[in-house]
Amino acid sequence: MKSAKIVGLGKYLPPKILTNLDLEKRVDTTDEWITTRTGIKSRHIVENNTPVSVLAKEASLIALKRAGIKPKDLDLIIVATITPDTQFPSTACYLQDYLKAKKACCFDVSAACAGFVYALTCAWQFLKTGFYKNALIVGGEVLTSITDWEDRSTCVLFGDGAGAAVLVPTGKDGILSSYLGADGSEADLLILPGGGSRNPVSARVVEERLNYIKMRGNELFRIAVRIMVEAAKKSLRMAKLTSKSVKLLIPHQANIRIINAVAKRLELEGKTYINIDRYGNMSSASSAIALCEAWEEKKIKKDDIIVLDAFGGGLVWGSCVIKWI
Ligand SMILES: CC(C)(COP(=O)(O)OP(=O)(O)OC[C@H]1O[C@@H](n2cnc3c(N)ncnc32)[C@H](O)[C@@H]1OP(=O)(O)O)[C@@H](O)C(=O)NCCC(=O)NCCS
């Protein structure tokens, strides 16, 4: 076997919708500011502290059904998330238990908004070497659990959701290339400072609101555009293709202005999947849900070349080229 292909996709969005008008009542913001600066109109959010594993389970059940693979036959479960149910056990372990996928080995990937691309690349490697016969990967987040509802510059951006993909080995095509990167020297640009071993939970952490996302959006914006363009070009070069062959670009959904700038520089305007208006930024879940939704809307057909392209806190980034089979 030389590669791996996706044989099932699923997504789950919690039913409650939070609109920009709802946010106008919570913080000093307007629908107009949010729409023009970010492209977001609404986002889905969990209620009653629903953990990310529950969203992951719903998305996974759909993906497994579409793939025709029974949970008991799964070899590998990877969950990409920065909002795990608990620091440990991993969310993948909770998911394994829900699914009764007793045979599967399980781990989480922490690569923020590039998490799904990182997880996809890990699964691809396990499958192309013949180490495993199938894999379930999930990008899932409950970002509202780490959102500071008193910070208007971040609380308008994020949403909750999960997307899942089932992969099996294949002799040709499927995933053609992957390019992953990171730059830890810029960690402070987008960070959850509290709750880990650097700043364990304490009264001070809570008082200083370090248990919430901190972001220097303006600085990130410029880096995001440059790196996402570079990453897509690199993964296409690795696949010996150019953007002319691409049917659909599926970029991380952080900001419509970033998406448009990346699409323009790659000459893929009109071939770019966008759903940020309905969901906001869901970190690792954004790419997973966008891929699933594009497929459900029949925007992906056999033999199409599609490019996933993501960037996030770490900094981390990744791009995968897939020939759909
Ligand atoms: C976060 C982001 C939307 C902010 O947009 P921006 O155009 O950069 O806005 P700025 O942060 O420069 O703020 C501009 C003004 O709007 C204000 N503002 C910020 N949030 C606001 C809100 N929700 N409502 C109204 N005004 C707001 C700021 O206070 C600032 O006011 P000032 O000029 O009086 O100081 C944008 O920077 C972004 O999307 N960044 C990249 C995010 C990203 O790539 N993340 C990584 C992947 S997850």
PDB file of N, CA, C and O in Angstrom, residues 38-43 253 256 274-280:
ATOM      1  N   THR A  38     -14.642  40.081  10.388  1.00  0.00           N
ATOM      2  CA  THR A  38     -14.355  38.637  10.489  1.00  0.00           C
ATOM      3  C   THR A  38     -15.124  37.761   9.497  1.00  0.00           C
ATOM      4  O   THR A  38     -14.711  36.640   9.216  1.00  0.00           O
ATOM      5  N   GLY A  39     -16.289  38.238   9.031  1.00  0.00           N
ATOM      6  CA  GLY A  39     -17.133  37.403   8.156  1.00  0.00           C
ATOM      7  C   GLY A  39     -18.071  36.484   8.917  1.00  0.00           C
ATOM      8  O   GLY A  39     -18.826  35.716   8.317  1.00  0.00           O
ATOM      9  N   ILE A  40     -18.038  36.568  10.250  1.00  0.00           N
ATOM     10  CA  ILE A  40     -18.877  35.658  11.062  1.00  0.00           C
ATOM     11  C   ILE A  40     -20.247  36.303  11.334  1.00  0.00           C
ATOM     12  O   ILE A  40     -20.328  37.481  11.690  1.00  0.00           O
ATOM     13  N   LYS A  41     -21.317  35.499  11.162  1.00  0.00           N
ATOM     14  CA  LYS A  41     -22.667  35.963  11.490  1.00  0.00           C
ATOM     15  C   LYS A  41     -23.209  35.218  12.713  1.00  0.00           C
ATOM     16  O   LYS A  41     -23.949  35.771  13.507  1.00  0.00           O
ATOM     17  N   SER A  42     -22.867  33.924  12.806  1.00  0.00           N
ATOM     18  CA  SER A  42     -23.357  33.137  13.944  1.00  0.00           C
ATOM     19  C   SER A  42     -22.397  31.982  14.196  1.00  0.00           C
ATOM     20  O   SER A  42     -21.527  31.684  13.364  1.00  0.00           O
ATOM     21  N   ARG A  43     -22.554  31.326  15.340  1.00  0.00           N
ATOM     22  CA  ARG A  43     -21.737  30.164  15.681  1.00  0.00           C
ATOM     23  C   ARG A  43     -22.579  29.231  16.542  1.00  0.00           C
ATOM     24  O   ARG A  43     -23.532  29.680  17.200  1.00  0.00           O
ATOM     25  N   GLN A 253     -10.838  28.267   8.852  1.00  0.00           N
ATOM     26  CA  GLN A 253     -11.812  29.357   8.856  1.00  0.00           C
ATOM     27  C   GLN A 253     -11.607  30.239  10.092  1.00  0.00           C
ATOM     28  O   GLN A 253     -12.307  30.100  11.098  1.00  0.00           O
ATOM     29  N   ILE A 256     -12.654  35.808   7.363  1.00  0.00           N
ATOM     30  CA  ILE A 256     -12.957  35.829   5.922  1.00  0.00           C
ATOM     31  C   ILE A 256     -11.904  36.624   5.156  1.00  0.00           C
ATOM     32  O   ILE A 256     -11.587  36.326   3.999  1.00  0.00           O
ATOM     33  N   ILE A 274     -16.068  28.097   1.984  1.00  0.00           N
ATOM     34  CA  ILE A 274     -16.241  29.061   3.081  1.00  0.00           C
ATOM     35  C   ILE A 274     -17.508  28.726   3.875  1.00  0.00           C
ATOM     36  O   ILE A 274     -18.596  28.616   3.302  1.00  0.00           O
ATOM     37  N   ASN A 275     -17.348  28.541   5.194  1.00  0.00           N
ATOM     38  CA  ASN A 275     -18.535  28.403   6.051  1.00  0.00           C
ATOM     39  C   ASN A 275     -18.368  29.172   7.365  1.00  0.00           C
ATOM     40  O   ASN A 275     -19.135  28.970   8.300  1.00  0.00           O
ATOM     41  N   ILE A 276     -17.361  30.061   7.402  1.00  0.00           N
ATOM     42  CA  ILE A 276     -17.090  30.814   8.636  1.00  0.00           C
ATOM     43  C   ILE A 276     -18.300  31.652   9.048  1.00  0.00           C
ATOM     44  O   ILE A 276     -18.525  31.875  10.237  1.00  0.00           O
ATOM     45  N   ASP A 277     -19.117  32.078   8.075  1.00  0.00           N
ATOM     46  CA  ASP A 277     -20.287  32.904   8.399  1.00  0.00           C
ATOM     47  C   ASP A 277     -21.227  32.197   9.372  1.00  0.00           C
ATOM     48  O   ASP A 277     -21.789  32.807  10.265  1.00  0.00           O
ATOM     49  N   ARG A 278     -21.344  30.868   9.238  1.00  0.00           N
ATOM     50  CA  ARG A 278     -22.296  30.117  10.076  1.00  0.00           C
ATOM     51  C   ARG A 278     -21.698  29.543  11.349  1.00  0.00           C
ATOM     52  O   ARG A 278     -22.409  29.241  12.296  1.00  0.00           O
ATOM     53  N   TYR A 279     -20.363  29.350  11.350  1.00  0.00           N
ATOM     54  CA  TYR A 279     -19.756  28.599  12.466  1.00  0.00           C
ATOM     55  C   TYR A 279     -18.672  29.326  13.240  1.00  0.00           C
ATOM     56  O   TYR A 279     -18.279  28.866  14.315  1.00  0.00           O
ATOM     57  N   GLY A 280     -18.127  30.428  12.701  1.00  0.00           N
ATOM     58  CA  GLY A 280     -16.981  31.061  13.341  1.00  0.00           C
ATOM     59  C   GLY A 280     -15.760  30.173  13.258  1.00  0.00           C
ATOM     60  O   GLY A 280     -15.691  29.235  12.444  1.00  0.00           O
TER      61      GLY A 280
END
